[in-house]
Coordinates of C-alpha atoms and ligand atoms in Angstrom, one line a residue:
M169 CA 48.2 0.1 -204.8
L170 CA 50.6 -2.3 -203.1
G171 CA 49.2 -5.0 -201.0
S172 CA 49.6 -5.2 -197.2
Q173 CA 50.3 -7.9 -194.6
G174 CA 50.4 -5.7 -191.6
V175 CA 54.1 -5.9 -190.8
R176 CA 56.4 -2.9 -190.5
F177 CA 60.2 -2.9 -190.7
V178 CA 61.5 -0.7 -187.9
G179 CA 65.2 -1.3 -187.5
V180 CA 68.2 -3.2 -188.8
G181 CA 71.6 -4.1 -187.3
G182 CA 74.7 -6.1 -188.1
A183 CA 77.8 -7.5 -186.5
L184 CA 81.0 -8.9 -188.0
P185 CA 83.8 -10.5 -186.0
D186 CA 87.2 -8.8 -186.0
G187 CA 89.4 -11.2 -188.0
R188 CA 89.9 -10.5 -191.7
L189 CA 90.9 -13.2 -194.2
T190 CA 92.2 -11.8 -197.5
N191 CA 92.6 -13.5 -200.8
D192 CA 96.4 -13.4 -200.3
H193 CA 95.9 -15.2 -197.0
L194 CA 93.9 -17.9 -198.8
A195 CA 96.8 -18.2 -201.3
Q196 CA 98.9 -19.3 -198.3
L197 CA 96.5 -22.1 -197.5
V198 CA 95.5 -23.5 -200.9
D199 CA 96.5 -23.3 -204.5
T200 CA 94.7 -20.1 -205.5
N201 CA 95.4 -16.5 -206.0
D202 CA 93.8 -13.0 -205.6
E203 CA 93.1 -12.6 -209.3
W204 CA 91.3 -15.9 -209.6
I205 CA 89.1 -15.3 -206.6
R206 CA 88.3 -11.7 -207.6
T207 CA 87.4 -12.6 -211.2
R208 CA 85.3 -15.7 -210.3
T209 CA 83.6 -14.3 -207.2
G210 CA 84.2 -10.6 -206.7
M211 CA 85.5 -11.3 -203.2
Q212 CA 88.4 -9.6 -201.6
Q213 CA 88.1 -10.4 -197.9
R214 CA 85.9 -12.1 -195.3
A215 CA 85.4 -11.5 -191.6
L216 CA 86.2 -14.6 -189.5
A217 CA 85.5 -15.3 -185.9
G218 CA 88.2 -16.7 -183.6
P219 CA 87.4 -19.8 -181.4
E220 CA 86.6 -17.5 -178.5
V221 CA 83.7 -15.9 -180.4
T222 CA 80.3 -17.5 -180.2
L223 CA 77.4 -17.3 -182.6
T224 CA 75.3 -16.1 -179.7
Q225 CA 77.6 -13.1 -179.2
L226 CA 77.4 -12.1 -182.9
A227 CA 73.6 -12.5 -182.9
V228 CA 73.2 -10.4 -179.7
S229 CA 75.3 -7.7 -181.0
A230 CA 73.3 -7.5 -184.3
V231 CA 70.0 -7.5 -182.4
R232 CA 71.1 -4.8 -180.0
Q233 CA 72.0 -2.5 -182.9
A234 CA 68.7 -3.3 -184.7
L235 CA 66.8 -2.5 -181.5
G236 CA 68.7 0.7 -181.0
A237 CA 67.8 1.8 -184.6
A238 CA 64.2 1.0 -183.8
G239 CA 64.3 2.8 -180.5
L240 CA 63.2 -0.3 -178.7
E241 CA 64.4 -2.3 -175.6
P242 CA 65.0 -6.1 -175.3
S243 CA 62.1 -6.1 -172.9
Q244 CA 59.8 -5.2 -175.9
I245 CA 60.6 -8.3 -178.0
D246 CA 57.8 -10.8 -178.2
L247 CA 59.4 -13.2 -180.7
L248 CA 62.9 -13.9 -181.9
V249 CA 63.6 -16.2 -184.9
L250 CA 67.2 -17.1 -185.3
A251 CA 68.1 -18.3 -188.8
T252 CA 71.3 -20.3 -188.6
S253 CA 73.0 -23.5 -189.8
T254 CA 75.8 -23.1 -187.4
P255 CA 74.3 -23.0 -183.9
D256 CA 76.3 -22.9 -180.7
D257 CA 74.0 -25.6 -179.5
L258 CA 72.2 -28.1 -181.8
F259 CA 69.2 -28.0 -179.3
G260 CA 68.8 -24.4 -180.3
T261 CA 70.7 -21.1 -179.8
A262 CA 67.7 -18.6 -179.7
S263 CA 67.3 -19.3 -176.0
L264 CA 70.9 -18.3 -175.4
V265 CA 70.4 -15.1 -177.4
L266 CA 67.3 -14.1 -175.5
A267 CA 69.0 -14.8 -172.2
E268 CA 72.1 -12.7 -173.1
L269 CA 69.8 -9.9 -174.4
G270 CA 67.8 -9.9 -171.2
A271 CA 64.5 -10.7 -172.8
P272 CA 62.9 -13.4 -170.6
Q273 CA 59.4 -12.5 -171.7
A274 CA 60.1 -13.4 -175.4
V275 CA 59.8 -16.7 -177.2
G276 CA 62.4 -17.7 -179.6
F277 CA 63.5 -20.6 -181.8
D278 CA 66.1 -21.6 -184.4
L279 CA 65.2 -22.0 -188.0
T280 CA 67.4 -23.7 -190.6
A281 CA 67.2 -23.0 -194.3
A282 CA 70.9 -22.4 -195.0
C283 CA 71.5 -19.3 -197.0
S284 CA 67.8 -18.8 -197.5
G285 CA 67.3 -18.8 -193.7
F286 CA 66.8 -15.1 -193.3
V287 CA 64.0 -14.9 -195.9
F288 CA 62.4 -18.0 -194.5
G289 CA 62.7 -16.5 -191.0
L290 CA 61.3 -13.1 -192.1
V291 CA 58.2 -14.8 -193.7
T292 CA 57.8 -17.0 -190.6
A293 CA 57.9 -14.2 -188.1
S294 CA 55.6 -12.1 -190.2
Q295 CA 52.9 -14.7 -189.9
F296 CA 52.9 -14.3 -186.1
L297 CA 52.6 -10.5 -186.5
A298 CA 50.0 -10.6 -189.2
T299 CA 47.7 -12.9 -187.1
G300 CA 48.0 -10.5 -184.1
A301 CA 49.7 -13.2 -182.0
Y302 CA 52.7 -11.0 -181.3
R303 CA 53.5 -7.3 -181.7
T304 CA 57.3 -7.1 -182.0
A305 CA 59.5 -9.7 -183.6
V306 CA 63.3 -9.8 -184.3
V307 CA 64.6 -11.9 -187.2
V308 CA 68.3 -12.7 -187.0
G309 CA 70.4 -14.3 -189.7
A310 CA 73.7 -15.5 -188.1
D311 CA 76.2 -17.9 -189.3
M312 CA 79.8 -18.9 -188.7
L313 CA 80.5 -21.2 -191.6
S314 CA 84.3 -21.0 -190.8
R315 CA 83.5 -23.7 -188.2
W316 CA 82.5 -26.1 -191.0
V317 CA 84.7 -25.2 -194.0
D318 CA 87.3 -27.7 -195.2
W319 CA 90.3 -25.3 -195.2
T320 CA 92.1 -27.6 -197.7
D321 CA 89.3 -27.4 -200.4
R322 CA 90.0 -24.4 -202.7
G323 CA 86.6 -24.8 -204.3
T324 CA 84.8 -23.8 -201.1
C325 CA 87.1 -22.2 -198.5
I326 CA 87.5 -19.1 -200.6
L327 CA 83.8 -18.3 -200.4
F328 CA 82.6 -18.1 -196.8
G329 CA 82.8 -15.5 -194.0
D330 CA 81.1 -15.1 -190.6
G331 CA 78.6 -12.6 -189.4
A332 CA 75.1 -11.7 -188.1
G333 CA 72.4 -9.4 -189.1
A334 CA 69.0 -8.6 -187.6
V335 CA 65.8 -6.7 -188.4
V336 CA 63.0 -5.7 -186.1
L337 CA 59.5 -6.0 -187.3
Q338 CA 56.3 -4.7 -185.7
A339 CA 52.7 -5.4 -186.4
G340 CA 51.0 -2.4 -188.0
D341 CA 49.6 -0.8 -191.1
P342 CA 50.5 0.0 -193.8
G343 CA 52.2 -3.4 -194.1
G344 CA 55.7 -3.9 -195.3
L345 CA 55.8 -7.5 -196.5
L346 CA 54.1 -7.1 -199.8
G347 CA 54.6 -10.6 -201.2
F348 CA 56.8 -13.7 -200.9
A349 CA 57.6 -17.0 -202.5
L350 CA 59.5 -19.9 -200.9
H351 CA 60.7 -23.1 -202.5
N352 CA 62.7 -26.3 -201.8
D353 CA 64.6 -28.4 -204.3
G354 CA 65.4 -31.5 -202.2
P355 CA 66.5 -33.7 -205.1
Q356 CA 69.5 -31.4 -205.6
N357 CA 70.4 -31.6 -201.9
S358 CA 73.8 -33.2 -202.6
C359 CA 75.0 -30.1 -204.5
L360 CA 75.8 -28.4 -201.2
T361 CA 75.9 -30.2 -197.9
L362 CA 77.1 -30.1 -194.3
R363 CA 76.1 -33.6 -193.6
F364 CA 76.0 -35.8 -190.5
Q365 CA 78.1 -39.0 -190.8
P366 CA 77.3 -41.7 -188.3
S367 CA 79.9 -44.2 -186.9
P368 CA 77.8 -47.2 -186.1
R369 CA 78.1 -48.4 -182.5
P370 CA 76.7 -51.7 -181.4
L371 CA 75.0 -51.2 -178.1
V372 CA 73.5 -54.5 -177.1
E373 CA 72.5 -57.5 -179.3
D374 CA 70.4 -56.5 -182.3
L375 CA 70.7 -52.8 -181.5
T376 CA 73.2 -50.5 -183.1
V377 CA 73.1 -46.7 -182.8
G378 CA 74.7 -44.0 -184.9
P379 CA 76.7 -41.4 -183.0
G380 CA 79.0 -39.5 -185.3
Q381 CA 80.1 -36.1 -186.6
F382 CA 79.1 -33.5 -189.1
Q383 CA 81.4 -33.5 -192.2
P384 CA 82.8 -30.3 -193.6
I385 CA 80.9 -28.3 -196.3
A386 CA 81.0 -30.1 -199.7
M387 CA 79.8 -28.3 -202.8
Q388 CA 79.3 -28.8 -206.6
G389 CA 80.0 -25.2 -207.4
Q390 CA 78.8 -25.1 -211.0
K391 CA 75.5 -26.8 -210.2
V392 CA 74.8 -24.3 -207.4
Y393 CA 75.7 -21.5 -209.7
Q394 CA 73.4 -22.7 -212.4
F395 CA 70.6 -23.2 -209.9
A396 CA 70.9 -19.7 -208.6
V397 CA 71.1 -18.0 -212.0
R398 CA 68.2 -19.9 -213.3
Q399 CA 65.8 -20.0 -210.4
V400 CA 66.4 -16.8 -208.4
P401 CA 65.0 -14.5 -211.1
E402 CA 62.0 -16.8 -211.4
I403 CA 61.2 -16.8 -207.6
I404 CA 61.6 -13.0 -207.5
E405 CA 59.2 -12.6 -210.4
K406 CA 56.7 -14.8 -208.6
A407 CA 57.0 -12.8 -205.4
L408 CA 56.7 -9.5 -207.3
F409 CA 53.6 -10.8 -209.0
R410 CA 52.1 -11.8 -205.6
A411 CA 53.0 -8.3 -204.3
G412 CA 51.4 -6.6 -207.3
C413 CA 54.7 -5.0 -208.2
T414 CA 56.9 -4.8 -211.2
Q415 CA 60.7 -4.8 -211.5
D416 CA 60.5 -1.0 -212.1
Q417 CA 59.1 -0.4 -208.6
V418 CA 62.1 -2.2 -206.9
D419 CA 64.4 0.4 -205.3
W420 CA 66.9 -2.1 -204.0
L421 CA 67.6 -5.7 -205.1
I422 CA 69.2 -7.4 -202.1
L423 CA 70.3 -11.0 -202.9
H424 CA 72.1 -13.5 -200.8
Q425 CA 75.7 -12.4 -201.3
A426 CA 77.1 -15.6 -202.7
N427 CA 79.1 -14.4 -205.7
Q428 CA 79.2 -11.1 -207.6
R429 CA 78.7 -12.9 -210.9
I430 CA 75.4 -14.4 -209.5
L431 CA 74.3 -10.9 -208.4
D432 CA 75.1 -9.5 -211.8
A433 CA 73.4 -12.3 -213.8
V434 CA 70.2 -12.2 -211.7
A435 CA 69.9 -8.4 -211.9
E436 CA 70.5 -8.5 -215.7
R437 CA 67.8 -11.2 -216.1
L438 CA 65.3 -9.1 -214.1
G439 CA 66.3 -5.9 -215.9
I440 CA 67.3 -4.2 -212.7
P441 CA 70.3 -1.8 -213.2
P442 CA 73.5 -2.3 -211.2
E443 CA 73.0 1.0 -209.3
R444 CA 70.0 -0.6 -207.6
V445 CA 71.8 -3.8 -206.6
V446 CA 73.3 -4.0 -203.2
S447 CA 76.6 -5.8 -202.9
T448 CA 78.8 -6.5 -199.9
V449 CA 80.5 -9.5 -201.6
A450 CA 83.9 -7.9 -201.8
E451 CA 84.1 -7.1 -198.1
H452 CA 82.1 -9.8 -196.4
G453 CA 82.2 -12.9 -198.7
N454 CA 79.3 -15.3 -198.3
T455 CA 78.0 -15.1 -194.7
S456 CA 75.1 -17.5 -195.3
A457 CA 71.9 -16.5 -193.4
A458 CA 73.6 -13.2 -192.3
S459 CA 74.3 -11.9 -195.8
I460 CA 70.9 -10.2 -196.6
P461 CA 70.4 -8.4 -193.2
L462 CA 74.1 -7.4 -193.3
A463 CA 73.6 -5.9 -196.8
L464 CA 70.5 -4.1 -195.5
E465 CA 72.5 -2.7 -192.6
H466 CA 75.2 -1.7 -195.0
L467 CA 72.6 0.3 -197.0
A468 CA 71.2 1.8 -193.9
A469 CA 74.6 2.8 -192.6
A470 CA 75.3 4.6 -195.9
G471 CA 72.0 6.6 -195.4
R472 CA 70.6 5.0 -198.5
L473 CA 67.7 3.0 -197.0
Q474 CA 64.7 5.3 -196.9
P475 CA 61.2 4.8 -195.6
G476 CA 58.8 3.8 -198.4
Q477 CA 61.5 2.2 -200.6
V478 CA 60.6 -1.2 -202.1
L479 CA 63.1 -4.0 -201.5
A480 CA 63.4 -7.3 -203.4
L481 CA 65.1 -9.7 -201.0
A482 CA 66.1 -13.2 -202.2
G483 CA 68.0 -16.0 -200.5
F484 CA 69.2 -19.3 -202.0
G485 CA 71.5 -22.1 -201.1
A486 CA 71.8 -25.4 -199.5
G487 CA 68.8 -27.7 -199.2
L488 CA 68.5 -26.6 -201.9
T489 CA 66.3 -23.7 -200.8
L490 CA 65.1 -20.5 -202.4
G491 CA 63.1 -17.6 -201.0
A492 CA 62.1 -14.1 -202.1
A493 CA 60.3 -11.4 -200.2
I494 CA 59.1 -8.1 -201.6
C495 CA 59.1 -5.5 -198.8
R496 CA 58.4 -1.8 -198.2
W497 CA 60.9 -0.4 -195.7
G498 CA 59.8 1.6 -192.7
Ligands
LIG511 N1 91.6 -21.0 -207.2 C1 92.1 -21.4 -208.4 N2 91.5 -22.3 -209.1 C2 90.4 -22.9 -208.7 C3 89.8 -22.6 -207.4 C4 90.5 -21.6 -206.7 N3 90.0 -21.2 -205.5 N4 88.7 -23.3 -207.2 C5 88.6 -24.1 -208.3 N5 89.6 -23.8 -209.2 C6 89.8 -24.5 -210.5 C7 89.1 -25.8 -210.6 O1 89.9 -26.8 -210.1 C8 89.0 -25.9 -212.1 O2 90.3 -26.3 -212.6 P1 90.4 -27.3 -213.9 O3 89.7 -26.5 -215.0 O4 91.8 -27.5 -214.0 O5 89.6 -28.5 -213.5 C9 88.8 -24.4 -212.6 O6 89.3 -23.6 -211.5 C10 87.4 -24.1 -212.9 O7 86.6 -24.6 -211.8 P2 85.1 -24.3 -211.7 O8 84.5 -25.0 -210.5 O9 84.5 -24.6 -213.1 O10 85.0 -22.7 -211.5 P3 83.8 -21.8 -211.5 O11 84.0 -20.7 -212.6 O12 82.5 -22.5 -211.5 O13 83.9 -21.0 -210.1 C11 82.9 -21.1 -208.0 C12 83.9 -21.8 -208.9 C13 82.8 -21.9 -206.7 C14 83.4 -19.7 -207.7 C15 81.5 -21.0 -208.7 O14 81.1 -22.2 -209.3 C16 80.4 -20.5 -207.8 O15 80.5 -19.4 -207.2 N6 79.4 -21.4 -207.6 C17 78.3 -21.0 -206.7 C18 78.7 -21.4 -205.3 C19 77.9 -20.7 -204.3 O16 77.4 -19.6 -204.4 N7 77.7 -21.5 -203.2 C20 77.0 -21.0 -202.1 C21 75.6 -20.9 -202.3 S1 74.8 -20.3 -200.9

């Protein structure tokens, strides 16, 4: 018998901006080519937002779709957790999302755990439902890393796309969050950064402050790759153990969509066959916190996400951070 934490998954939605950046487009920007990108990453194109598009708009669109799938109205949301590393406002974007949705009764906040953000957000929101504090929660993963990519760095600019995905959760039994495991690896932080750089400004005698700017994404690709291939299977195994499940019970493995080679290597280590691995890498690229809910939405849109199916979700990325959640859909 699978365990229960009193949280049901009742809807999923996704939103991509209109722009499409192909590998051939990237070859016009940096010294790369379609064959190299396909072979090393599996990516063919990414959706990119123009400067007129806000993260709030993408998030709202994903939430509306998820609410529609759940048959709920914005007025029924109690809690919204917005996982993002690319907010419209560093003070928080969840308030803007709730205002745009028309959900003044709800409480919301931003949560940052980079590409693990959706899993961290899912676990966070679930605690509020499991304690009975709230009845209906929305977890959004939304990112526009195109705002922070160094478009002259061929090692990173080929990877990232923009998007948003959302799931609606409700308190109730039987529960759908069967087990989870979260982890931080701070000592490896410098492998993947979007770091603030101060430009010291003397104010008055003996007092200098540090206004400044965030620097573009910087990454040591091979180190991140090794981290993912080594540690993602381990954290999924830990979450499966806590859920009282085995790999054989997993209907869908839905990893953060960083690289097709990472997806393949993790699935192989877990002994999960390719037909049970969801991939949107080719079409979406790496959409950071949005990639897992977008992959879920992709599965739902294809009519392949069925009530009762067991999902193994795992995010990993900057921080470094790692998180896995074993869920039963519906
Ligand atoms: N096009 C062509 N050549 C490229 C290139 C590109 N876009 N990017 C790098 N190269 C070159 C390198 O300069 C290097 O050349 P050299 O051998 O002459 O020095 C060569 O290709 C191999 O580079 P390397 O970094 O070893 O490639 P890789 O096989 O590790 O692939 C990544 C690079 C980024 C695709 C891969 O490391 C990766 O996916 N890492 C994980 C990144 C990730 O998922 N980040 C997000 C986590 S949330």
